[in-house]
Coordinates of C-alpha atoms and ligand atoms in Angstrom, one line a residue:
M1 CA 41.5 119.1 198.2
H2 CA 44.9 120.6 197.4
S3 CA 46.7 117.4 197.5
H4 CA 44.1 115.9 195.3
T5 CA 44.1 118.6 192.5
L6 CA 47.8 119.0 192.0
P7 CA 48.9 115.5 191.1
Q8 CA 45.9 115.2 188.9
R9 CA 47.0 118.4 187.0
H10 CA 50.5 117.1 186.7
A11 CA 49.3 113.8 185.4
L12 CA 47.2 115.6 182.8
T13 CA 50.1 117.9 181.8
I14 CA 52.4 114.9 181.4
A15 CA 49.8 113.1 179.3
L16 CA 49.5 116.2 177.1
L17 CA 53.3 116.4 176.7
A18 CA 53.4 112.8 175.8
A19 CA 50.7 113.2 173.2
A20 CA 52.5 116.1 171.7
A21 CA 55.8 114.1 171.5
V22 CA 54.0 111.2 169.8
A23 CA 52.3 113.5 167.3
G24 CA 55.7 115.1 166.7
S25 CA 54.2 118.5 167.3
P26 CA 56.9 121.0 166.3
A27 CA 56.2 123.8 168.8
M28 CA 54.2 123.1 171.9
A29 CA 52.1 126.1 172.8
K30 CA 53.2 127.9 175.9
E31 CA 51.0 127.1 178.9
V32 CA 50.0 129.5 181.5
T33 CA 51.2 128.4 185.0
D34 CA 50.3 129.3 188.6
A35 CA 53.6 131.1 188.8
D36 CA 52.7 133.2 185.7
I37 CA 49.5 134.3 187.3
V38 CA 50.9 135.0 190.8
N39 CA 53.7 137.1 189.3
D40 CA 51.5 138.7 186.7
A41 CA 51.8 142.3 188.1
K42 CA 55.6 142.1 187.9
T43 CA 55.9 140.6 184.4
P44 CA 54.9 143.2 181.7
G45 CA 55.4 140.8 178.9
D46 CA 51.9 139.4 179.5
V47 CA 48.6 140.1 181.2
V48 CA 47.3 136.8 182.5
S49 CA 44.8 137.9 185.2
F50 CA 41.9 140.3 185.6
G51 CA 43.4 143.4 187.2
L52 CA 47.0 143.1 185.8
G53 CA 47.8 141.0 188.9
T54 CA 45.4 139.1 191.1
Q55 CA 45.5 141.8 193.8
G56 CA 43.7 144.0 191.3
Q57 CA 46.0 147.1 191.4
R58 CA 45.9 147.7 187.6
F59 CA 49.4 149.1 187.9
S60 CA 52.0 148.4 185.2
P61 CA 55.7 148.9 185.8
L62 CA 56.2 149.8 182.2
T63 CA 57.7 153.3 181.5
A64 CA 58.3 153.6 177.8
V65 CA 54.9 155.3 177.4
N66 CA 55.1 158.1 180.0
A67 CA 54.0 161.6 180.7
K68 CA 56.6 162.9 178.2
T69 CA 56.1 160.4 175.4
V70 CA 52.4 159.7 175.5
K71 CA 51.7 162.4 173.0
N72 CA 53.3 160.0 170.4
L73 CA 50.9 157.2 171.1
V74 CA 49.2 156.1 167.9
P75 CA 46.8 153.3 166.9
V76 CA 48.5 150.0 165.6
W77 CA 45.3 148.1 164.8
S78 CA 41.6 147.8 165.5
M79 CA 39.5 144.8 165.1
S80 CA 35.7 144.8 165.0
F81 CA 33.7 142.1 166.9
G82 CA 31.4 142.3 163.9
G83 CA 28.0 140.7 163.3
E84 CA 24.8 142.4 164.2
K85 CA 25.5 142.0 167.9
Q86 CA 26.8 145.1 169.6
R87 CA 25.6 146.5 172.9
G88 CA 28.0 147.0 175.9
Q89 CA 31.6 145.8 175.7
E90 CA 33.0 145.7 179.2
S91 CA 35.8 143.2 178.7
Q92 CA 39.5 143.4 179.9
P93 CA 41.6 141.5 177.4
V94 CA 44.3 139.0 178.6
I95 CA 47.5 138.7 176.6
H96 CA 49.9 135.7 176.6
D97 CA 52.6 134.5 174.2
G98 CA 51.8 137.2 171.7
K99 CA 48.1 136.5 171.6
M100 CA 45.2 138.5 172.9
Y101 CA 42.0 136.8 174.2
V102 CA 39.1 139.1 174.5
T103 CA 35.4 138.5 175.2
A104 CA 32.5 140.4 173.6
S105 CA 28.8 141.0 174.1
Y106 CA 26.5 138.0 173.7
S107 CA 29.1 135.5 175.2
R108 CA 31.6 135.7 172.3
L109 CA 35.4 135.2 172.7
F110 CA 38.1 136.2 170.2
A111 CA 41.7 135.1 169.9
I112 CA 43.8 137.8 168.1
D113 CA 47.5 138.2 167.2
A114 CA 48.4 140.9 169.7
A115 CA 50.9 142.7 167.5
S116 CA 49.1 142.7 164.1
G117 CA 45.4 142.4 165.1
K118 CA 44.9 139.4 162.9
K119 CA 42.0 137.3 164.1
L120 CA 43.1 133.7 165.0
W121 CA 39.7 132.2 166.0
K122 CA 36.3 133.2 167.4
Y123 CA 34.0 131.3 169.7
E124 CA 30.3 132.1 169.7
H125 CA 28.4 130.6 172.6
R126 CA 24.9 129.4 171.6
L127 CA 22.5 131.3 173.9
P128 CA 19.0 130.0 174.6
D129 CA 16.0 132.2 174.4
G130 CA 15.0 133.6 177.8
I131 CA 18.3 134.5 179.3
M132 CA 17.9 137.2 182.0
P133 CA 21.0 139.4 182.3
C134 CA 19.9 142.3 184.5
C135 CA 22.4 144.8 183.1
D136 CA 23.0 144.3 179.4
V137 CA 24.5 141.3 177.4
I138 CA 28.1 142.1 178.5
N139 CA 31.1 140.1 179.6
R140 CA 34.1 141.4 181.6
G141 CA 36.8 139.0 180.4
A142 CA 38.4 135.5 180.3
A143 CA 40.9 133.7 182.5
L144 CA 43.9 131.8 181.2
Y145 CA 45.3 128.5 182.7
G146 CA 47.3 125.7 181.2
N147 CA 46.3 125.6 177.6
L148 CA 42.8 126.9 178.3
V149 CA 41.0 130.1 178.1
I150 CA 37.9 130.2 180.4
F151 CA 34.9 132.5 180.5
G152 CA 31.4 132.7 181.8
T153 CA 28.3 133.0 179.7
L154 CA 24.9 134.8 179.9
D155 CA 23.1 131.5 180.3
A156 CA 25.2 130.8 183.4
Q157 CA 27.8 128.4 182.0
L158 CA 31.5 128.3 182.4
V159 CA 33.2 127.4 179.2
A160 CA 36.9 126.3 178.8
L161 CA 38.4 126.5 175.3
N162 CA 41.7 125.3 173.9
K163 CA 43.5 128.6 173.6
E164 CA 45.2 127.6 170.4
T165 CA 42.1 126.3 168.5
G166 CA 39.0 127.7 170.3
K167 CA 37.6 124.2 170.6
V168 CA 35.5 123.4 173.8
V169 CA 37.5 121.3 176.3
W170 CA 35.0 121.4 179.1
K171 CA 31.7 123.2 180.0
E172 CA 30.0 123.4 183.3
K173 CA 26.7 124.9 184.5
L174 CA 26.9 127.7 187.1
G175 CA 23.1 128.0 187.6
D176 CA 19.6 127.9 186.1
Y177 CA 19.3 130.8 183.7
A178 CA 15.5 130.4 183.9
A179 CA 15.7 131.3 187.6
G180 CA 17.7 134.5 186.8
Y181 CA 21.3 133.1 187.0
S182 CA 23.9 134.4 184.5
Y183 CA 27.6 135.1 184.6
T184 CA 29.4 138.2 183.3
A185 CA 32.5 138.7 185.5
A186 CA 36.0 137.5 184.6
P187 CA 36.9 134.3 186.4
I188 CA 40.1 134.3 188.4
I189 CA 42.6 131.5 188.8
V190 CA 43.9 130.6 192.3
K191 CA 46.3 127.7 192.7
G192 CA 45.0 125.7 189.8
K193 CA 41.4 126.4 190.6
V194 CA 39.0 128.6 188.6
I195 CA 37.1 130.9 190.9
T196 CA 33.7 132.2 189.9
G197 CA 30.6 133.9 191.4
V198 CA 27.1 134.2 190.1
S199 CA 24.9 137.1 188.7
G200 CA 21.2 137.5 189.2
G201 CA 20.7 139.5 192.5
E202 CA 17.6 141.3 190.9
F203 CA 15.9 137.8 190.6
G204 CA 16.3 136.5 194.2
I205 CA 19.1 134.0 193.4
V206 CA 21.4 132.9 196.1
G207 CA 24.9 134.3 195.7
R208 CA 27.9 132.1 196.1
M209 CA 31.5 131.6 195.1
D210 CA 32.7 128.3 193.5
A211 CA 36.1 126.8 193.0
R212 CA 36.6 124.2 190.2
D213 CA 39.7 122.4 189.0
A214 CA 40.7 124.7 186.2
L215 CA 41.8 122.0 183.9
T216 CA 38.8 119.7 184.2
G217 CA 36.0 121.9 185.5
K218 CA 35.3 119.5 188.4
M219 CA 34.0 121.1 191.6
V220 CA 36.4 121.7 194.5
W221 CA 34.2 123.8 196.8
T222 CA 31.1 126.1 196.8
R223 CA 30.5 128.8 199.3
P224 CA 27.1 130.6 199.5
T225 CA 27.2 134.2 200.4
V226 CA 23.7 134.4 202.1
E227 CA 23.7 133.4 205.8
G228 CA 21.9 130.2 206.4
H229 CA 23.0 128.2 203.3
M230 CA 25.3 125.1 203.5
G231 CA 28.8 125.2 201.9
Y232 CA 30.2 122.0 200.3
L233 CA 33.4 120.6 199.1
W234 CA 34.2 117.6 197.0
D235 CA 36.4 114.8 198.3
K236 CA 38.9 112.7 196.4
E237 CA 36.3 110.4 195.1
G238 CA 34.2 113.3 193.9
N239 CA 31.6 113.0 196.7
K240 CA 29.9 116.2 197.8
V241 CA 30.6 116.7 201.5
E242 CA 29.0 119.3 203.8
N243 CA 31.4 122.1 204.7
G244 CA 29.6 124.2 207.3
I245 CA 26.7 126.5 207.1
T246 CA 27.5 130.1 206.1
G247 CA 26.9 132.0 209.3
T248 CA 23.9 131.1 211.5
T249 CA 20.5 130.4 209.9
N250 CA 18.1 133.3 210.6
A251 CA 20.6 135.3 212.7
S252 CA 20.4 138.3 210.4
W253 CA 17.4 137.4 208.2
T254 CA 13.7 137.2 209.0
G255 CA 11.6 134.1 208.2
D256 CA 12.5 132.3 205.1
L257 CA 13.8 135.3 203.1
W258 CA 17.3 133.9 203.3
E259 CA 16.2 131.2 200.9
T260 CA 16.1 133.9 198.1
G261 CA 18.5 136.4 199.6
G262 CA 20.5 137.6 196.6
A263 CA 24.0 138.8 197.6
A264 CA 25.1 138.0 194.0
T265 CA 28.8 137.8 193.5
W266 CA 28.5 139.3 190.0
N267 CA 31.6 141.4 189.7
G268 CA 34.2 138.7 190.3
A269 CA 37.0 138.6 192.9
T270 CA 40.6 139.5 193.6
Y271 CA 43.1 137.2 195.3
D272 CA 46.0 138.2 197.5
P273 CA 48.9 135.6 197.7
D274 CA 50.3 137.3 200.8
T275 CA 47.3 136.4 202.9
N276 CA 46.2 133.5 200.8
L277 CA 42.6 135.0 200.6
I278 CA 40.1 135.5 197.9
F279 CA 38.1 138.8 198.3
A280 CA 34.6 138.8 196.7
G281 CA 32.2 141.6 196.8
T282 CA 28.5 140.7 197.3
G283 CA 25.5 142.4 195.9
N284 CA 22.2 143.6 197.3
P285 CA 20.0 141.5 199.7
A286 CA 16.8 140.5 197.8
P287 CA 14.3 142.1 197.5
W288 CA 15.4 145.8 197.4
N289 CA 12.4 146.7 199.7
S290 CA 14.3 146.5 203.0
H291 CA 11.2 146.7 205.2
L292 CA 10.4 143.1 204.1
R293 CA 13.7 141.8 205.6
P294 CA 14.6 143.3 209.0
G295 CA 18.2 142.6 210.1
D296 CA 21.7 143.0 208.7
N297 CA 21.1 140.4 206.0
L298 CA 24.6 138.9 205.9
Y299 CA 26.6 138.5 203.8
S300 CA 24.9 140.9 201.4
S301 CA 26.6 144.2 200.3
S302 CA 29.8 143.1 201.9
T303 CA 33.4 142.2 201.3
V304 CA 33.9 138.4 202.0
A305 CA 37.4 136.9 202.4
I306 CA 37.5 133.2 201.5
D307 CA 40.2 130.7 202.1
P308 CA 40.9 129.2 198.6
D309 CA 42.0 125.9 200.0
T310 CA 38.9 125.2 202.1
G311 CA 36.2 127.5 200.8
K312 CA 35.6 128.8 204.3
I313 CA 34.9 132.5 205.1
A314 CA 37.9 133.8 206.9
W315 CA 36.3 137.2 207.6
H316 CA 33.7 139.6 206.3
Y317 CA 33.0 143.2 206.4
Q318 CA 29.5 144.6 205.6
N319 CA 29.7 147.9 203.8
T320 CA 25.9 148.5 203.9
P321 CA 24.2 146.5 206.6
H322 CA 20.5 146.1 205.8
D323 CA 20.9 147.6 202.3
G324 CA 17.7 149.5 201.1
W325 CA 19.1 151.2 198.0
D326 CA 20.6 148.4 195.9
F327 CA 24.1 149.6 197.0
D328 CA 25.5 146.2 195.9
G329 CA 28.9 145.9 197.6
V330 CA 30.3 144.2 194.6
N331 CA 33.1 146.6 194.0
E332 CA 36.6 145.2 193.8
F333 CA 38.8 144.9 197.0
V334 CA 42.3 146.0 195.9
S335 CA 45.2 144.8 198.1
F336 CA 47.8 147.5 198.9
D337 CA 50.2 148.6 201.6
Y338 CA 48.3 151.1 203.7
K339 CA 50.3 153.7 205.6
G340 CA 48.3 154.4 208.7
K341 CA 48.2 157.9 210.3
D342 CA 50.7 156.7 212.7
G343 CA 53.1 155.9 209.8
K344 CA 52.8 152.1 210.3
I345 CA 52.4 150.0 207.1
V346 CA 49.4 147.6 207.2
K347 CA 48.5 144.8 204.7
A348 CA 45.2 146.4 203.7
G349 CA 42.6 146.5 200.9
G350 CA 40.7 149.4 199.4
K351 CA 37.2 149.4 198.1
A352 CA 35.3 152.3 196.5
D353 CA 31.8 151.1 197.3
R354 CA 28.7 151.8 195.3
N355 CA 27.3 153.5 198.5
G356 CA 29.7 156.4 198.0
F357 CA 32.2 155.6 200.7
F358 CA 35.8 154.4 200.2
F359 CA 36.7 151.7 202.7
V360 CA 40.2 150.6 203.8
N361 CA 40.2 147.3 205.7
D362 CA 43.0 145.3 207.2
R363 CA 43.1 142.4 204.7
T364 CA 44.3 139.9 207.3
N365 CA 41.2 140.2 209.5
G366 CA 38.7 142.7 207.9
K367 CA 39.1 145.3 210.5
L368 CA 38.0 148.8 209.2
L369 CA 41.0 151.1 209.1
N370 CA 39.6 154.1 207.3
A371 CA 36.5 155.2 205.5
F372 CA 35.8 158.5 203.7
P373 CA 33.3 159.7 201.0
F374 CA 34.6 159.6 197.4
V375 CA 31.5 161.4 196.0
N376 CA 30.2 164.8 197.0
K377 CA 26.6 164.0 197.9
I378 CA 25.6 161.1 200.3
T379 CA 22.1 161.2 201.7
W380 CA 21.8 157.8 203.6
A381 CA 24.6 158.1 206.2
T382 CA 26.6 160.9 207.7
G383 CA 29.7 158.7 207.8
I384 CA 31.2 155.4 208.8
D385 CA 32.0 154.9 212.5
L386 CA 35.6 153.7 212.6
K387 CA 35.2 152.2 216.0
T388 CA 32.1 150.0 215.3
G389 CA 32.7 149.8 211.6
R390 CA 29.0 150.6 210.9
P391 CA 27.4 153.5 209.0
N392 CA 25.8 156.3 210.9
Y393 CA 22.4 156.0 209.2
I394 CA 20.2 159.0 208.3
E395 CA 16.8 157.3 209.0
E396 CA 14.9 159.6 206.7
G397 CA 17.2 158.6 203.9
R398 CA 15.7 155.1 203.7
P399 CA 12.8 154.7 201.2
G400 CA 9.5 154.3 203.1
D401 CA 7.6 151.2 204.1
P402 CA 4.6 150.6 201.7
S403 CA 2.7 148.8 204.3
A404 CA 2.7 152.0 206.4
D405 CA 0.9 153.7 203.5
A406 CA -2.9 154.0 203.3
D407 CA -3.3 151.8 200.2
G408 CA -0.2 149.8 200.9
K409 CA 1.0 150.1 197.3
K410 CA 3.8 152.6 197.4
G411 CA 6.0 153.7 200.3
K412 CA 7.4 157.2 200.8
V413 CA 9.5 158.4 197.9
V414 CA 13.1 159.3 199.0
F415 CA 15.6 161.5 197.1
S416 CA 18.8 159.4 197.5
A417 CA 22.5 160.0 196.6
P418 CA 24.3 158.2 195.3
S419 CA 21.8 156.5 192.8
F420 CA 21.7 152.7 192.9
L421 CA 24.1 152.8 189.9
G422 CA 26.6 153.8 192.5
G423 CA 29.3 156.3 193.4
K424 CA 31.3 153.7 191.5
N425 CA 29.8 150.6 189.7
Q426 CA 31.5 147.8 187.8
Q427 CA 34.3 150.0 186.5
Q428 CA 37.5 149.1 188.2
M429 CA 39.7 151.5 190.0
A430 CA 43.6 151.4 189.9
Y431 CA 46.2 151.9 192.6
S432 CA 49.7 153.2 192.0
P433 CA 52.3 152.1 194.6
Q434 CA 54.5 154.9 193.1
T435 CA 52.1 157.8 193.8
G436 CA 50.3 156.0 196.7
L437 CA 47.0 157.1 195.1
F438 CA 43.8 155.3 194.1
Y439 CA 42.3 156.3 190.8
V440 CA 38.5 156.1 191.1
P441 CA 36.2 156.4 188.1
A442 CA 33.3 157.9 190.1
N443 CA 29.9 159.3 189.2
E444 CA 27.8 162.0 190.8
W445 CA 24.1 161.1 190.5
A446 CA 21.0 160.6 192.6
M447 CA 17.6 158.9 192.4
D448 CA 14.1 159.1 193.5
I449 CA 13.4 155.6 195.0
W450 CA 10.3 154.1 196.6
N451 CA 9.3 150.7 197.9
E452 CA 6.4 148.5 196.7
P453 CA 5.1 145.2 197.9
V454 CA 6.6 142.1 196.2
S455 CA 6.8 138.4 196.6
Y456 CA 9.3 135.9 195.1
K457 CA 8.4 134.2 191.8
K458 CA 11.0 132.2 190.0
G459 CA 12.5 134.0 187.1
A460 CA 10.7 137.3 187.8
A461 CA 12.3 140.6 188.9
Y462 CA 12.3 140.6 192.7
L463 CA 12.8 144.2 193.6
G464 CA 9.8 145.7 195.4
A465 CA 11.0 149.1 194.4
G466 CA 10.7 151.8 191.8
F467 CA 13.2 154.5 190.9
T468 CA 14.3 157.3 188.5
I469 CA 17.9 158.2 188.2
K470 CA 18.9 161.9 188.0
A471 CA 22.1 163.9 187.4
L472 CA 23.2 166.2 190.2
N473 CA 25.1 168.6 188.0
D474 CA 24.5 170.0 184.5
D475 CA 28.1 169.9 183.3
Y476 CA 29.2 166.5 184.5
I477 CA 28.2 163.1 186.0
G478 CA 31.5 161.1 185.6
T479 CA 34.7 162.2 187.3
M480 CA 38.1 160.5 187.5
R481 CA 39.3 161.1 191.0
A482 CA 42.7 160.5 192.7
F483 CA 42.5 159.8 196.4
D484 CA 45.1 159.5 199.2
P485 CA 43.8 156.5 201.2
T486 CA 45.4 157.7 204.4
T487 CA 44.1 161.2 204.5
G488 CA 41.0 160.5 202.5
K489 CA 41.7 163.7 200.6
M490 CA 41.0 164.0 196.9
V491 CA 44.2 165.1 195.2
W492 CA 42.7 165.9 191.8
E493 CA 39.7 165.2 189.6
H494 CA 39.0 165.2 185.9
K495 CA 35.3 165.7 185.1
N496 CA 33.3 164.0 182.3
Y497 CA 29.9 164.9 180.9
A498 CA 28.6 161.3 180.6
P499 CA 28.9 158.8 183.6
L500 CA 32.2 156.9 183.6
W501 CA 31.6 153.2 183.2
G502 CA 35.1 152.0 182.1
G503 CA 37.9 151.0 184.5
A504 CA 41.3 152.6 185.1
L505 CA 44.9 151.6 184.4
T506 CA 47.9 153.3 186.0
T507 CA 51.6 153.0 185.0
A508 CA 55.1 153.7 186.3
G509 CA 55.2 156.1 183.4
N510 CA 53.1 158.5 185.7
L511 CA 50.0 157.9 183.8
V512 CA 46.3 157.1 184.3
F513 CA 44.5 155.6 181.3
Y514 CA 40.7 155.3 181.1
G515 CA 37.9 155.5 178.5
T516 CA 34.8 157.6 178.3
P517 CA 31.3 156.9 177.0
E518 CA 32.0 159.8 174.5
G519 CA 34.5 157.4 173.0
F520 CA 37.8 158.8 174.1
L521 CA 40.7 156.8 175.5
K522 CA 42.5 159.3 177.7
A523 CA 45.9 159.5 179.5
L524 CA 46.2 161.8 182.5
D525 CA 49.2 162.8 184.5
A526 CA 49.0 160.5 187.6
K527 CA 50.3 163.1 189.9
T528 CA 48.3 166.2 188.7
G529 CA 45.3 164.8 186.7
K530 CA 46.3 167.0 183.7
E531 CA 45.0 165.5 180.4
L532 CA 48.0 164.6 178.2
W533 CA 46.5 162.5 175.4
K534 CA 43.3 161.3 174.0
F535 CA 42.0 159.3 171.1
Q536 CA 38.5 158.8 169.7
T537 CA 37.7 155.1 169.4
G538 CA 34.3 155.7 167.5
T539 CA 32.0 154.4 170.2
G540 CA 31.8 154.6 174.0
I541 CA 34.3 152.9 176.2
V542 CA 32.9 151.0 179.2
A543 CA 36.0 148.7 179.7
P544 CA 39.3 148.9 181.5
P545 CA 42.5 149.5 179.4
V546 CA 45.5 147.2 179.6
T547 CA 49.2 147.6 178.8
W548 CA 52.0 145.1 178.0
E549 CA 55.4 144.8 176.4
Q550 CA 56.1 142.8 173.2
D551 CA 59.3 142.7 171.1
G552 CA 60.7 145.6 173.2
E553 CA 57.7 147.9 172.6
Q554 CA 54.9 149.0 175.0
Y555 CA 51.4 148.4 173.8
V556 CA 48.2 149.8 175.2
G557 CA 44.9 148.1 174.5
V558 CA 41.2 148.8 175.2
V559 CA 37.8 147.5 174.2
S560 CA 35.3 150.0 172.9
G561 CA 31.5 149.6 172.7
W562 CA 28.9 151.7 174.4
G563 CA 26.3 150.0 176.6
G564 CA 26.0 148.4 180.0
A565 CA 23.5 149.3 182.7
V566 CA 23.3 153.1 182.1
P567 CA 21.2 153.1 178.9
L568 CA 18.9 150.4 180.4
W569 CA 18.4 151.6 183.9
G570 CA 19.6 155.2 183.8
G571 CA 16.3 157.1 183.7
D572 CA 16.9 160.8 183.1
V573 CA 20.6 160.1 182.7
A574 CA 19.9 157.5 180.0
K575 CA 17.9 160.1 178.1
R576 CA 20.7 162.6 178.6
V577 CA 23.2 160.3 176.9
N578 CA 21.0 158.7 174.3
Y579 CA 23.0 160.3 171.5
L580 CA 25.9 157.9 172.1
E581 CA 26.2 155.2 169.5
Q582 CA 26.9 151.4 169.9
G583 CA 29.9 149.6 168.5
G584 CA 32.2 146.8 169.4
S585 CA 36.0 146.7 168.7
V586 CA 39.4 146.3 170.2
W587 CA 41.9 149.1 169.8
V588 CA 45.7 148.7 170.3
F589 CA 48.3 151.6 170.4
K590 CA 52.0 152.0 170.7
L591 CA 54.5 154.9 170.3
H592 CA 55.1 156.2 166.9
K593 CA 58.7 155.9 166.0
G594 CA 59.9 158.6 163.9
Ligands
LIG1 CA1 52.3 139.8 183.6
LIG2 CA1 21.9 144.8 192.5

């Protein structure tokens, strides 16, 4: 496939250049190249990937804003997303050639002059009635490639716009929104291909990862993440060719349940050029009621490593085999150099899973290297066995089987921690190679959960479970925590009253930036956790901050706008934070000179 896509792309680039020359275009807009994307983490002049580098470390080498100077950080501009549409704003902006591209709720995308905040253009995707996003009308960001800005929509489309004009260049369908498919994650670009997953695990969809030619939208391969489904790739003539069944049909599923098995890939993926692997997290097996589907239910609640050239699964590691709590293993797998207890450096990846454990896997083969809790209370397992790689389950921690009950309508209620919203949810952690620490925006909460009978019906919630989320402490739910991945020890924490739902950013200036639902963008000392700076953005932050350099100055940017899954699914916690107000804007900061 590779030899097919590259010449095609070059041909198109040449055609575009020729067209520009004929038209006498004065300044050709700067294109985003594969080299720009692969080198993103090392080039602070732009942010051209989700994660400030495809490995997802969210580490910036910039030092102008640092533990000493951060007190002088002041707002430069703020831009409202406007309209009547607010709700959750979970987007990470991307910045290239002095322009910021940022998505907003209800499948909107804005291009903004990054230094002045001047709006350049806006794209509003026309959404049909009847979309079914499970967890608010959010979007996590766009990808840049060539002259395109590409993002997914709530009606499960992938839209590529000309990044200078906002005009649609191509549009492709990711799934049937009437069956529960949607898309909210930021796409990633790997070697000219745009890589996406699908959302809809609460509706019994079938999770998968897709690769398309980023310039044309044409399919390259598709890889289902539920065992038993066929993968495909597309040959030079555009024919769909079988590319091997994922796993072995019925090996880890009972009956025909694999046909509606979930394992949604709703939180995107990371890519590691060292191993040439895409790492995707997969969500819950469907339905939630685990008694209906005996077996491990591969490849749900797992990390799946996929070869970007062939679409084949190179390895997998299941964080929660036979998940019965909606512990979606969708959390990002962040590549880093792991220093083993023997001092040896291993190419590894870290993942703070919704199930409350932090996992370190060898990223070349998936072997489990370390696992430790990153939240205080875990009721479903006593730990992870490093030899077998499997959890040591506490059987009483699994919600009961309704069919064992007298009337068969409701199984035994179980008090479970973490809650299904997770020790960590969509909010991305950061890793600093300088301190060697992971910065994990974690939450301490629990739930009452019970199972109910359910059968699959297209477009209907497919849970077979009920629940109420509860806080574990009066004074905090959220807590930013710094972990040493070798010892598993928490080095510091900084508590927050409301649950944390925005990602982290760390910098060579010894800082950790993150936002709170209370509206503050905060900077902490990366080594000690001491709060050094904060700014009130006017509404809750549920998105990850970014930083970049422009005209010799360091900028920090973040999207603000309270919403996401907590107000919709949060039970007692939703009530506890119902005083928080909605909004929708981008804030940008730099150091005050003076
Ligand atoms: Ca960069
Ligand atoms: Ca789920």
